[in-house]
């Protein structure tokens, strides 16, 4: 089955710095790669996603890149703010609707 | 309406009880999902329904029984659960399977005593 590895598990940055989280996946059938932000006690919230026919996508301070050949994708957050502090999950999904999540990255943005 | 709702928000049950979790969406989505999330862990897929038919069961124990009575509603029937089943149970929906945005409900926090 699919295996998604996510690094780092914790990340601490200074406000205004950039944060990068990386994921690798194993199943070539995965073709949709969402990123979720989850605050304590809340539901996962989609922040950005990318499909396998696209290499890069950007939405304001957030960007995602995908390298299909290497089977890895990354989340980039620029100009981080304290409210970006949360747990971030990457996921890989197949056309059958099967989603596998990475183990999560706890991001702390220090004011 | 772009929301997935779940009831109840919290549930405490004994190991001999039978209870049900309910999930509802009115976005016209035809794919619905159940996930289980333990503390400090990622969501784990349990079941996938597509057009009201079960399409994926991730080897979930039979004490969890899903049901999709119509395109807007998804239930998870619980019976003879174990304390290790205590977790946050998340429902999600998407327009269809595959590369479609999933919308998560707020979850039901379950405690099995």
PDB file of N, CA and C in Angstrom, chain A:
ATOM      1  N   UNK A   1       0.818  -1.196   0.000  1.00  0.00           N
ATOM      2  CA  UNK A   1       0.000   0.000   0.000  1.00  0.00           C
ATOM      3  C   UNK A   1       0.857   1.253   0.000  1.00  0.00           C
ATOM      4  N   UNK A   2       0.206   2.381   0.000  1.00  0.00           N
ATOM      5  CA  UNK A   2       0.898   3.667  -0.036  1.00  0.00           C
ATOM      6  C   UNK A   2       1.606   3.936   1.282  1.00  0.00           C
ATOM      7  N   UNK A   3       2.766   4.564   1.178  1.00  0.00           N
ATOM      8  CA  UNK A   3       3.513   4.994   2.358  1.00  0.00           C
ATOM      9  C   UNK A   3       3.920   6.446   2.140  1.00  0.00           C
ATOM     10  N   UNK A   4       3.534   7.316   3.044  1.00  0.00           N
ATOM     11  CA  UNK A   4       3.878   8.738   2.928  1.00  0.00           C
ATOM     12  C   UNK A   4       4.777   9.106   4.100  1.00  0.00           C
ATOM     13  N   UNK A   5       5.945   9.596   3.779  1.00  0.00           N
ATOM     14  CA  UNK A   5       6.888  10.039   4.818  1.00  0.00           C
ATOM     15  C   UNK A   5       6.951  11.560   4.830  1.00  0.00           C
ATOM     16  N   UNK A   6       6.929  12.137   6.001  1.00  0.00           N
ATOM     17  CA  UNK A   6       6.885  13.595   6.142  1.00  0.00           C
ATOM     18  C   UNK A   6       8.002  14.042   7.068  1.00  0.00           C
ATOM     19  N   UNK A   7       8.700  15.100   6.655  1.00  0.00           N
ATOM     20  CA  UNK A   7       9.795  15.651   7.455  1.00  0.00           C
ATOM     21  C   UNK A   7       9.814  17.173   7.366  1.00  0.00           C
ATOM     22  N   UNK A   8      10.216  17.872   8.437  1.00  0.00           N
ATOM     23  CA  UNK A   8      10.567  17.305   9.738  1.00  0.00           C
ATOM     24  C   UNK A   8       9.311  17.052  10.583  1.00  0.00           C
ATOM     25  N   UNK A   9       9.465  16.420  11.721  1.00  0.00           N
ATOM     26  CA  UNK A   9       8.307  16.204  12.584  1.00  0.00           C
ATOM     27  C   UNK A   9       7.992  17.456  13.408  1.00  0.00           C
ATOM     28  N   UNK A  10       9.016  18.243  13.694  1.00  0.00           N
ATOM     29  CA  UNK A  10       8.793  19.534  14.351  1.00  0.00           C
ATOM     30  C   UNK A  10       9.646  20.582  13.653  1.00  0.00           C
ATOM     31  N   UNK A  11       9.126  21.801  13.625  1.00  0.00           N
ATOM     32  CA  UNK A  11       9.809  22.897  12.948  1.00  0.00           C
ATOM     33  C   UNK A  11       9.511  24.175  13.704  1.00  0.00           C
ATOM     34  N   UNK A  12      10.563  24.863  14.106  1.00  0.00           N
ATOM     35  CA  UNK A  12      10.403  26.121  14.821  1.00  0.00           C
ATOM     36  C   UNK A  12      11.089  27.222  14.028  1.00  0.00           C
ATOM     37  N   UNK A  13      10.356  28.281  13.712  1.00  0.00           N
ATOM     38  CA  UNK A  13      10.918  29.384  12.937  1.00  0.00           C
ATOM     39  C   UNK A  13      10.577  30.706  13.609  1.00  0.00           C
ATOM     40  N   UNK A  14      11.317  31.731  13.239  1.00  0.00           N
ATOM     41  CA  UNK A  14      11.062  33.068  13.727  1.00  0.00           C
ATOM     42  C   UNK A  14      10.016  33.713  12.805  1.00  0.00           C
ATOM     43  N   UNK A  15       9.149  34.501  13.408  1.00  0.00           N
ATOM     44  CA  UNK A  15       8.148  35.218  12.608  1.00  0.00           C
ATOM     45  C   UNK A  15       8.807  35.939  11.442  1.00  0.00           C
ATOM     46  N   UNK A  16       8.224  35.778  10.257  1.00  0.00           N
ATOM     47  CA  UNK A  16       8.764  36.414   9.063  1.00  0.00           C
ATOM     48  C   UNK A  16       9.660  35.505   8.241  1.00  0.00           C
ATOM     49  N   UNK A  17      10.165  34.431   8.879  1.00  0.00           N
ATOM     50  CA  UNK A  17      11.001  33.474   8.140  1.00  0.00           C
ATOM     51  C   UNK A  17      10.111  32.564   7.296  1.00  0.00           C
ATOM     52  N   UNK A  18      10.759  31.771   6.465  1.00  0.00           N
ATOM     53  CA  UNK A  18      10.052  30.775   5.659  1.00  0.00           C
ATOM     54  C   UNK A  18      10.096  29.414   6.340  1.00  0.00           C
ATOM     55  N   UNK A  19       9.107  28.584   6.023  1.00  0.00           N
ATOM     56  CA  UNK A  19       9.058  27.209   6.541  1.00  0.00           C
ATOM     57  C   UNK A  19       8.853  26.269   5.364  1.00  0.00           C
ATOM     58  N   UNK A  20       9.575  25.153   5.386  1.00  0.00           N
ATOM     59  CA  UNK A  20       9.451  24.160   4.320  1.00  0.00           C
ATOM     60  C   UNK A  20       9.231  22.792   4.938  1.00  0.00           C
ATOM     61  N   UNK A  21       8.224  22.111   4.452  1.00  0.00           N
ATOM     62  CA  UNK A  21       7.912  20.749   4.914  1.00  0.00           C
ATOM     63  C   UNK A  21       7.914  19.842   3.688  1.00  0.00           C
ATOM     64  N   UNK A  22       8.557  18.681   3.830  1.00  0.00           N
ATOM     65  CA  UNK A  22       8.722  17.793   2.676  1.00  0.00           C
ATOM     66  C   UNK A  22       8.047  16.442   2.905  1.00  0.00           C
ATOM     67  N   UNK A  23       7.494  15.906   1.835  1.00  0.00           N
ATOM     68  CA  UNK A  23       6.862  14.577   1.885  1.00  0.00           C
ATOM     69  C   UNK A  23       7.292  13.751   0.690  1.00  0.00           C
ATOM     70  N   UNK A  24       7.405  12.458   0.914  1.00  0.00           N
ATOM     71  CA  UNK A  24       7.631  11.519  -0.181  1.00  0.00           C
ATOM     72  C   UNK A  24       6.532  10.467  -0.145  1.00  0.00           C
ATOM     73  N   UNK A  25       6.199   9.938  -1.318  1.00  0.00           N
ATOM     74  CA  UNK A  25       5.172   8.906  -1.385  1.00  0.00           C
ATOM     75  C   UNK A  25       5.697   7.738  -2.203  1.00  0.00           C
ATOM     76  N   UNK A  26       5.021   6.610  -2.127  1.00  0.00           N
ATOM     77  CA  UNK A  26       5.546   5.412  -2.773  1.00  0.00           C
ATOM     78  C   UNK A  26       4.675   4.899  -3.917  1.00  0.00           C
ATOM     79  N   UNK A  27       3.373   5.179  -3.876  1.00  0.00           N
ATOM     80  CA  UNK A  27       2.448   4.586  -4.843  1.00  0.00           C
ATOM     81  C   UNK A  27       2.297   5.472  -6.086  1.00  0.00           C
ATOM     82  N   UNK A  28       2.692   4.947  -7.211  1.00  0.00           N
ATOM     83  CA  UNK A  28       2.583   5.704  -8.464  1.00  0.00           C
ATOM     84  C   UNK A  28       1.134   6.025  -8.823  1.00  0.00           C
ATOM     85  N   UNK A  29       0.190   5.306  -8.235  1.00  0.00           N
ATOM     86  CA  UNK A  29      -1.232   5.552  -8.514  1.00  0.00           C
ATOM     87  C   UNK A  29      -1.739   6.816  -7.816  1.00  0.00           C
ATOM     88  N   UNK A  30      -0.995   7.335  -6.856  1.00  0.00           N
ATOM     89  CA  UNK A  30      -1.414   8.575  -6.188  1.00  0.00           C
ATOM     90  C   UNK A  30      -1.313   9.726  -7.168  1.00  0.00           C
ATOM     91  N   UNK A  31      -2.372  10.520  -7.256  1.00  0.00           N
ATOM     92  CA  UNK A  31      -2.368  11.607  -8.234  1.00  0.00           C
ATOM     93  C   UNK A  31      -2.929  12.920  -7.690  1.00  0.00           C
ATOM     94  N   UNK A  32      -3.176  12.955  -6.391  1.00  0.00           N
ATOM     95  CA  UNK A  32      -3.710  14.172  -5.779  1.00  0.00           C
ATOM     96  C   UNK A  32      -3.048  14.324  -4.421  1.00  0.00           C
ATOM     97  N   UNK A  33      -2.525  15.542  -4.163  1.00  0.00           N
ATOM     98  CA  UNK A  33      -1.678  15.743  -2.983  1.00  0.00           C
ATOM     99  C   UNK A  33      -2.126  16.996  -2.234  1.00  0.00           C
ATOM    100  N   UNK A  34      -2.976  16.812  -1.243  1.00  0.00           N
ATOM    101  CA  UNK A  34      -3.435  17.959  -0.448  1.00  0.00           C
ATOM    102  C   UNK A  34      -2.548  18.174   0.777  1.00  0.00           C
ATOM    103  N   UNK A  35      -2.566  19.403   1.257  1.00  0.00           N
ATOM    104  CA  UNK A  35      -1.917  19.753   2.518  1.00  0.00           C
ATOM    105  C   UNK A  35      -2.983  20.297   3.456  1.00  0.00           C
ATOM    106  N   UNK A  36      -2.930  19.833   4.725  1.00  0.00           N
ATOM    107  CA  UNK A  36      -3.903  20.245   5.711  1.00  0.00           C
ATOM    108  C   UNK A  36      -3.208  20.902   6.896  1.00  0.00           C
ATOM    109  N   UNK A  37      -3.905  21.864   7.462  1.00  0.00           N
ATOM    110  CA  UNK A  37      -3.481  22.504   8.708  1.00  0.00           C
ATOM    111  C   UNK A  37      -4.490  22.075   9.765  1.00  0.00           C
ATOM    112  N   UNK A  38      -3.991  21.597  10.904  1.00  0.00           N
ATOM    113  CA  UNK A  38      -4.908  21.188  11.957  1.00  0.00           C
ATOM    114  C   UNK A  38      -4.487  21.836  13.267  1.00  0.00           C
ATOM    115  N   UNK A  39      -5.386  22.652  13.786  1.00  0.00           N
ATOM    116  CA  UNK A  39      -5.164  23.259  15.094  1.00  0.00           C
ATOM    117  C   UNK A  39      -5.752  22.337  16.151  1.00  0.00           C
ATOM    118  N   UNK A  40      -5.280  22.507  17.376  1.00  0.00           N
ATOM    119  CA  UNK A  40      -5.648  21.603  18.463  1.00  0.00           C
ATOM    120  C   UNK A  40      -7.167  21.534  18.634  1.00  0.00           C
ATOM    121  N   UNK A  41      -7.701  20.322  18.585  1.00  0.00           N
ATOM    122  CA  UNK A  41      -9.133  20.131  18.792  1.00  0.00           C
ATOM    123  C   UNK A  41     -10.004  20.475  17.592  1.00  0.00           C
ATOM    124  N   UNK A  42      -9.374  20.830  16.464  1.00  0.00           N
ATOM    125  CA  UNK A  42     -10.157  21.222  15.283  1.00  0.00           C
ATOM    126  C   UNK A  42     -10.019  20.172  14.169  1.00  0.00           C
ATOM    127  N   UNK A  43     -10.827  20.361  13.152  1.00  0.00           N
ATOM    128  CA  UNK A  43     -10.764  19.457  12.010  1.00  0.00           C
ATOM    129  C   UNK A  43      -9.589  19.826  11.106  1.00  0.00           C
ATOM    130  N   UNK A  44      -9.092  18.890  10.310  1.00  0.00           N
ATOM    131  CA  UNK A  44      -8.076  19.253   9.306  1.00  0.00           C
ATOM    132  C   UNK A  44      -8.674  20.237   8.305  1.00  0.00           C
ATOM    133  N   UNK A  45      -7.894  21.252   7.985  1.00  0.00           N
ATOM    134  CA  UNK A  45      -8.362  22.299   7.079  1.00  0.00           C
ATOM    135  C   UNK A  45      -7.446  22.313   5.863  1.00  0.00           C
ATOM    136  N   UNK A  46      -8.038  22.143   4.691  1.00  0.00           N
ATOM    137  CA  UNK A  46      -7.240  22.153   3.463  1.00  0.00           C
ATOM    138  C   UNK A  46      -6.652  23.537   3.243  1.00  0.00           C
ATOM    139  N   UNK A  47      -5.333  23.621   3.043  1.00  0.00           N
ATOM    140  CA  UNK A  47      -4.712  24.921   2.785  1.00  0.00           C
ATOM    141  C   UNK A  47      -4.252  25.061   1.342  1.00  0.00           C
ATOM    142  N   UNK A  48      -3.876  23.962   0.731  1.00  0.00           N
ATOM    143  CA  UNK A  48      -3.485  23.975  -0.669  1.00  0.00           C
ATOM    144  C   UNK A  48      -3.408  22.535  -1.161  1.00  0.00           C
ATOM    145  N   UNK A  49      -3.603  22.346  -2.453  1.00  0.00           N
ATOM    146  CA  UNK A  49      -3.494  21.004  -3.014  1.00  0.00           C
ATOM    147  C   UNK A  49      -2.870  21.091  -4.396  1.00  0.00           C
ATOM    148  N   UNK A  50      -2.383  19.959  -4.870  1.00  0.00           N
ATOM    149  CA  UNK A  50      -1.785  19.928  -6.204  1.00  0.00           C
ATOM    150  C   UNK A  50      -2.111  18.586  -6.837  1.00  0.00           C
ATOM    151  N   UNK A  51      -2.366  18.630  -8.130  1.00  0.00           N
ATOM    152  CA  UNK A  51      -2.662  17.403  -8.863  1.00  0.00           C
ATOM    153  C   UNK A  51      -1.455  16.988  -9.668  1.00  0.00           C
ATOM    154  N   UNK A  52      -1.428  15.723 -10.051  1.00  0.00           N
ATOM    155  CA  UNK A  52      -0.192  15.156 -10.597  1.00  0.00           C
ATOM    156  C   UNK A  52       0.203  15.731 -11.940  1.00  0.00           C
ATOM    157  N   UNK A  53      -0.683  16.461 -12.590  1.00  0.00           N
ATOM    158  CA  UNK A  53      -0.329  17.033 -13.889  1.00  0.00           C
ATOM    159  C   UNK A  53       0.216  18.462 -13.767  1.00  0.00           C
ATOM    160  N   UNK A  54       0.471  18.873 -12.514  1.00  0.00           N
ATOM    161  CA  UNK A  54       0.963  20.224 -12.244  1.00  0.00           C
ATOM    162  C   UNK A  54       2.229  20.123 -11.414  1.00  0.00           C
ATOM    163  N   UNK A  55       3.209  20.996 -11.675  1.00  0.00           N
ATOM    164  CA  UNK A  55       4.467  20.933 -10.934  1.00  0.00           C
ATOM    165  C   UNK A  55       4.536  21.880  -9.744  1.00  0.00           C
ATOM    166  N   UNK A  56       3.748  22.954  -9.818  1.00  0.00           N
ATOM    167  CA  UNK A  56       3.842  23.957  -8.760  1.00  0.00           C
ATOM    168  C   UNK A  56       2.518  24.716  -8.677  1.00  0.00           C
ATOM    169  N   UNK A  57       2.173  25.112  -7.480  1.00  0.00           N
ATOM    170  CA  UNK A  57       0.953  25.905  -7.283  1.00  0.00           C
ATOM    171  C   UNK A  57       1.199  26.865  -6.141  1.00  0.00           C
ATOM    172  N   UNK A  58       0.690  28.083  -6.294  1.00  0.00           N
ATOM    173  CA  UNK A  58       0.935  29.097  -5.258  1.00  0.00           C
ATOM    174  C   UNK A  58      -0.370  29.793  -4.894  1.00  0.00           C
ATOM    175  N   UNK A  59      -0.526  30.078  -3.608  1.00  0.00           N
ATOM    176  CA  UNK A  59      -1.693  30.825  -3.134  1.00  0.00           C
ATOM    177  C   UNK A  59      -1.203  31.759  -2.052  1.00  0.00           C
ATOM    178  N   UNK A  60      -0.968  33.004  -2.430  1.00  0.00           N
ATOM    179  CA  UNK A  60      -0.462  34.034  -1.523  1.00  0.00           C
ATOM    180  C   UNK A  60       0.850  33.584  -0.867  1.00  0.00           C
ATOM    181  N   UNK A  61       0.859  33.352   0.450  1.00  0.00           N
ATOM    182  CA  UNK A  61       2.122  33.007   1.128  1.00  0.00           C
ATOM    183  C   UNK A  61       2.442  31.524   1.076  1.00  0.00           C
ATOM    184  N   UNK A  62       1.559  30.732   0.498  1.00  0.00           N
ATOM    185  CA  UNK A  62       1.711  29.275   0.520  1.00  0.00           C
ATOM    186  C   UNK A  62       1.934  28.767  -0.898  1.00  0.00           C
ATOM    187  N   UNK A  63       2.889  27.840  -1.021  1.00  0.00           N
ATOM    188  CA  UNK A  63       3.153  27.224  -2.319  1.00  0.00           C
ATOM    189  C   UNK A  63       3.424  25.741  -2.114  1.00  0.00           C
ATOM    190  N   UNK A  64       3.120  24.969  -3.129  1.00  0.00           N
ATOM    191  CA  UNK A  64       3.424  23.548  -3.110  1.00  0.00           C
ATOM    192  C   UNK A  64       4.104  23.184  -4.417  1.00  0.00           C
ATOM    193  N   UNK A  65       5.116  22.329  -4.314  1.00  0.00           N
ATOM    194  CA  UNK A  65       5.800  21.820  -5.496  1.00  0.00           C
ATOM    195  C   UNK A  65       5.685  20.313  -5.517  1.00  0.00           C
ATOM    196  N   UNK A  66       5.639  19.747  -6.701  1.00  0.00           N
ATOM    197  CA  UNK A  66       5.521  18.307  -6.872  1.00  0.00           C
ATOM    198  C   UNK A  66       6.531  17.829  -7.888  1.00  0.00           C
ATOM    199  N   UNK A  67       7.306  16.802  -7.522  1.00  0.00           N
ATOM    200  CA  UNK A  67       8.220  16.138  -8.445  1.00  0.00           C
ATOM    201  C   UNK A  67       7.722  14.701  -8.569  1.00  0.00           C
ATOM    202  N   UNK A  68       6.996  14.441  -9.660  1.00  0.00           N
ATOM    203  CA  UNK A  68       6.402  13.108  -9.843  1.00  0.00           C
ATOM    204  C   UNK A  68       7.454  12.033 -10.026  1.00  0.00           C
ATOM    205  N   UNK A  69       8.528  12.373 -10.709  1.00  0.00           N
ATOM    206  CA  UNK A  69       9.564  11.382 -10.985  1.00  0.00           C
ATOM    207  C   UNK A  69      10.195  10.903  -9.685  1.00  0.00           C
ATOM    208  N   UNK A  70      10.495  11.855  -8.817  1.00  0.00           N
ATOM    209  CA  UNK A  70      11.132  11.522  -7.541  1.00  0.00           C
ATOM    210  C   UNK A  70      10.110  11.147  -6.480  1.00  0.00           C
ATOM    211  N   UNK A  71       8.845  11.331  -6.771  1.00  0.00           N
ATOM    212  CA  UNK A  71       7.757  11.051  -5.828  1.00  0.00           C
ATOM    213  C   UNK A  71       7.928  11.856  -4.547  1.00  0.00           C
ATOM    214  N   UNK A  72       8.141  13.143  -4.700  1.00  0.00           N
ATOM    215  CA  UNK A  72       8.114  13.972  -3.506  1.00  0.00           C
ATOM    216  C   UNK A  72       7.454  15.314  -3.783  1.00  0.00           C
ATOM    217  N   UNK A  73       6.886  15.866  -2.733  1.00  0.00           N
ATOM    218  CA  UNK A  73       6.201  17.155  -2.817  1.00  0.00           C
ATOM    219  C   UNK A  73       6.469  17.931  -1.533  1.00  0.00           C
ATOM    220  N   UNK A  74       6.450  19.239  -1.657  1.00  0.00           N
ATOM    221  CA  UNK A  74       6.858  20.100  -0.547  1.00  0.00           C
ATOM    222  C   UNK A  74       5.882  21.257  -0.368  1.00  0.00           C
ATOM    223  N   UNK A  75       5.771  21.684   0.879  1.00  0.00           N
ATOM    224  CA  UNK A  75       4.968  22.858   1.235  1.00  0.00           C
ATOM    225  C   UNK A  75       5.921  23.977   1.638  1.00  0.00           C
ATOM    226  N   UNK A  76       5.690  25.148   1.074  1.00  0.00           N
ATOM    227  CA  UNK A  76       6.506  26.308   1.401  1.00  0.00           C
ATOM    228  C   UNK A  76       5.593  27.401   1.940  1.00  0.00           C
ATOM    229  N   UNK A  77       5.910  27.889   3.140  1.00  0.00           N
ATOM    230  CA  UNK A  77       5.169  29.014   3.717  1.00  0.00           C
ATOM    231  C   UNK A  77       6.158  30.158   3.881  1.00  0.00           C
ATOM    232  N   UNK A  78       5.865  31.279   3.262  1.00  0.00           N
ATOM    233  CA  UNK A  78       6.743  32.451   3.393  1.00  0.00           C
ATOM    234  C   UNK A  78       6.134  33.444   4.377  1.00  0.00           C
ATOM    235  N   UNK A  79       6.999  34.335   4.875  1.00  0.00           N
ATOM    236  CA  UNK A  79       6.554  35.398   5.804  1.00  0.00           C
ATOM    237  C   UNK A  79       5.663  34.816   6.911  1.00  0.00           C
ATOM    238  N   UNK A  80       6.162  33.819   7.597  1.00  0.00           N
ATOM    239  CA  UNK A  80       5.349  33.129   8.601  1.00  0.00           C
ATOM    240  C   UNK A  80       4.878  34.073   9.692  1.00  0.00           C
ATOM    241  N   UNK A  81       3.688  33.739  10.215  1.00  0.00           N
ATOM    242  CA  UNK A  81       3.071  34.532  11.285  1.00  0.00           C
ATOM    243  C   UNK A  81       2.735  33.591  12.440  1.00  0.00           C
ATOM    244  N   UNK A  82       2.624  34.106  13.655  1.00  0.00           N
ATOM    245  CA  UNK A  82       2.312  33.228  14.801  1.00  0.00           C
ATOM    246  C   UNK A  82       1.056  32.385  14.575  1.00  0.00           C
ATOM    247  N   UNK A  83       0.090  32.925  13.850  1.00  0.00           N
ATOM    248  CA  UNK A  83      -1.147  32.156  13.606  1.00  0.00           C
ATOM    249  C   UNK A  83      -0.954  31.008  12.614  1.00  0.00           C
ATOM    250  N   UNK A  84       0.232  30.902  12.030  1.00  0.00           N
ATOM    251  CA  UNK A  84       0.540  29.732  11.195  1.00  0.00           C
ATOM    252  C   UNK A  84       0.914  28.526  12.059  1.00  0.00           C
ATOM    253  N   UNK A  85       1.133  28.751  13.347  1.00  0.00           N
ATOM    254  CA  UNK A  85       1.500  27.655  14.246  1.00  0.00           C
ATOM    255  C   UNK A  85       0.362  26.639  14.304  1.00  0.00           C
ATOM    256  N   UNK A  86       0.692  25.388  14.011  1.00  0.00           N
ATOM    257  CA  UNK A  86      -0.302  24.310  13.959  1.00  0.00           C
ATOM    258  C   UNK A  86       0.432  23.025  13.564  1.00  0.00           C
ATOM    259  N   UNK A  87      -0.345  21.947  13.430  1.00  0.00           N
ATOM    260  CA  UNK A  87       0.196  20.714  12.856  1.00  0.00           C
ATOM    261  C   UNK A  87      -0.196  20.674  11.383  1.00  0.00           C
ATOM    262  N   UNK A  88       0.759  20.404  10.536  1.00  0.00           N
ATOM    263  CA  UNK A  88       0.528  20.328   9.093  1.00  0.00           C
ATOM    264  C   UNK A  88       0.691  18.880   8.633  1.00  0.00           C
ATOM    265  N   UNK A  89      -0.286  18.409   7.858  1.00  0.00           N
ATOM    266  CA  UNK A  89      -0.250  17.055   7.301  1.00  0.00           C
ATOM    267  C   UNK A  89      -0.219  17.125   5.783  1.00  0.00           C
ATOM    268  N   UNK A  90       0.647  16.322   5.184  1.00  0.00           N
ATOM    269  CA  UNK A  90       0.536  16.093   3.755  1.00  0.00           C
ATOM    270  C   UNK A  90      -0.244  14.800   3.548  1.00  0.00           C
ATOM    271  N   UNK A  91      -0.761  14.607   2.364  1.00  0.00           N
ATOM    272  CA  UNK A  91      -1.485  13.381   2.048  1.00  0.00           C
ATOM    273  C   UNK A  91      -1.320  13.068   0.574  1.00  0.00           C
ATOM    274  N   UNK A  92      -1.467  11.796   0.254  1.00  0.00           N
ATOM    275  CA  UNK A  92      -1.455  11.344  -1.135  1.00  0.00           C
ATOM    276  C   UNK A  92      -2.716  10.530  -1.360  1.00  0.00           C
ATOM    277  N   UNK A  93      -3.396  10.824  -2.482  1.00  0.00           N
ATOM    278  CA  UNK A  93      -4.670  10.142  -2.731  1.00  0.00           C
ATOM    279  C   UNK A  93      -4.708   9.577  -4.137  1.00  0.00           C
ATOM    280  N   UNK A  94      -5.349   8.410  -4.259  1.00  0.00           N
ATOM    281  CA  UNK A  94      -5.509   7.755  -5.562  1.00  0.00           C
ATOM    282  C   UNK A  94      -6.882   8.073  -6.142  1.00  0.00           C
ATOM    283  N   UNK A  95      -7.084   7.683  -7.389  1.00  0.00           N
ATOM    284  CA  UNK A  95      -8.389   7.864  -8.038  1.00  0.00           C
ATOM    285  C   UNK A  95      -9.488   7.069  -7.354  1.00  0.00           C
ATOM    286  N   UNK A  96      -9.105   6.025  -6.600  1.00  0.00           N
ATOM    287  CA  UNK A  96     -10.092   5.223  -5.870  1.00  0.00           C
ATOM    288  C   UNK A  96     -10.545   5.906  -4.591  1.00  0.00           C
ATOM    289  N   UNK A  97      -9.942   7.063  -4.292  1.00  0.00           N
ATOM    290  CA  UNK A  97     -10.338   7.802  -3.096  1.00  0.00           C
ATOM    291  C   UNK A  97      -9.573   7.412  -1.856  1.00  0.00           C
ATOM    292  N   UNK A  98      -8.535   6.592  -2.029  1.00  0.00           N
ATOM    293  CA  UNK A  98      -7.771   6.144  -0.867  1.00  0.00           C
ATOM    294  C   UNK A  98      -6.723   7.190  -0.529  1.00  0.00           C
ATOM    295  N   UNK A  99      -6.817   7.768   0.668  1.00  0.00           N
ATOM    296  CA  UNK A  99      -5.891   8.796   1.139  1.00  0.00           C
ATOM    297  C   UNK A  99      -4.971   8.230   2.197  1.00  0.00           C
ATOM    298  N   UNK A 100      -3.683   8.542   2.064  1.00  0.00           N
ATOM    299  CA  UNK A 100      -2.702   8.201   3.100  1.00  0.00           C
ATOM    300  C   UNK A 100      -2.044   9.492   3.541  1.00  0.00           C
ATOM    301  N   UNK A 101      -2.008   9.706   4.853  1.00  0.00           N
ATOM    302  CA  UNK A 101      -1.454  10.931   5.410  1.00  0.00           C
ATOM    303  C   UNK A 101      -0.033  10.708   5.903  1.00  0.00           C
ATOM    304  N   UNK A 102       0.772  11.760   5.833  1.00  0.00           N
ATOM    305  CA  UNK A 102       2.046  11.766   6.526  1.00  0.00           C
ATOM    306  C   UNK A 102       1.808  11.890   8.025  1.00  0.00           C
ATOM    307  N   UNK A 103       2.876  11.717   8.804  1.00  0.00           N
ATOM    308  CA  UNK A 103       2.747  11.723  10.261  1.00  0.00           C
ATOM    309  C   UNK A 103       2.579  13.116  10.862  1.00  0.00           C
ATOM    310  N   UNK A 104       2.742  14.149  10.058  1.00  0.00           N
ATOM    311  CA  UNK A 104       2.504  15.498  10.545  1.00  0.00           C
ATOM    312  C   UNK A 104       3.769  16.232  10.941  1.00  0.00           C
ATOM    313  N   UNK A 105       3.709  17.554  10.829  1.00  0.00           N
ATOM    314  CA  UNK A 105       4.788  18.441  11.251  1.00  0.00           C
ATOM    315  C   UNK A 105       4.198  19.492  12.171  1.00  0.00           C
ATOM    316  N   UNK A 106       4.743  19.585  13.371  1.00  0.00           N
ATOM    317  CA  UNK A 106       4.288  20.623  14.297  1.00  0.00           C
ATOM    318  C   UNK A 106       5.119  21.873  14.042  1.00  0.00           C
ATOM    319  N   UNK A 107       4.483  22.892  13.501  1.00  0.00           N
ATOM    320  CA  UNK A 107       5.143  24.155  13.185  1.00  0.00           C
ATOM    321  C   UNK A 107       4.878  25.152  14.304  1.00  0.00           C
ATOM    322  N   UNK A 108       5.953  25.728  14.816  1.00  0.00           N
ATOM    323  CA  UNK A 108       5.844  26.787  15.821  1.00  0.00           C
ATOM    324  C   UNK A 108       6.496  28.033  15.244  1.00  0.00           C
ATOM    325  N   UNK A 109       5.751  29.118  15.199  1.00  0.00           N
ATOM    326  CA  UNK A 109       6.269  30.394  14.721  1.00  0.00           C
ATOM    327  C   UNK A 109       6.418  31.312  15.929  1.00  0.00           C
ATOM    328  N   UNK A 110       7.642  31.673  16.226  1.00  0.00           N
ATOM    329  CA  UNK A 110       7.925  32.492  17.411  1.00  0.00           C
ATOM    330  C   UNK A 110       7.833  33.968  17.068  1.00  0.00           C
ATOM    331  N   UNK A 111       7.090  34.737  17.890  1.00  0.00           N
ATOM    332  CA  UNK A 111       6.946  36.176  17.595  1.00  0.00           C
ATOM    333  C   UNK A 111       8.276  36.918  17.784  1.00  0.00           C
TER     334      UNK A 111
END
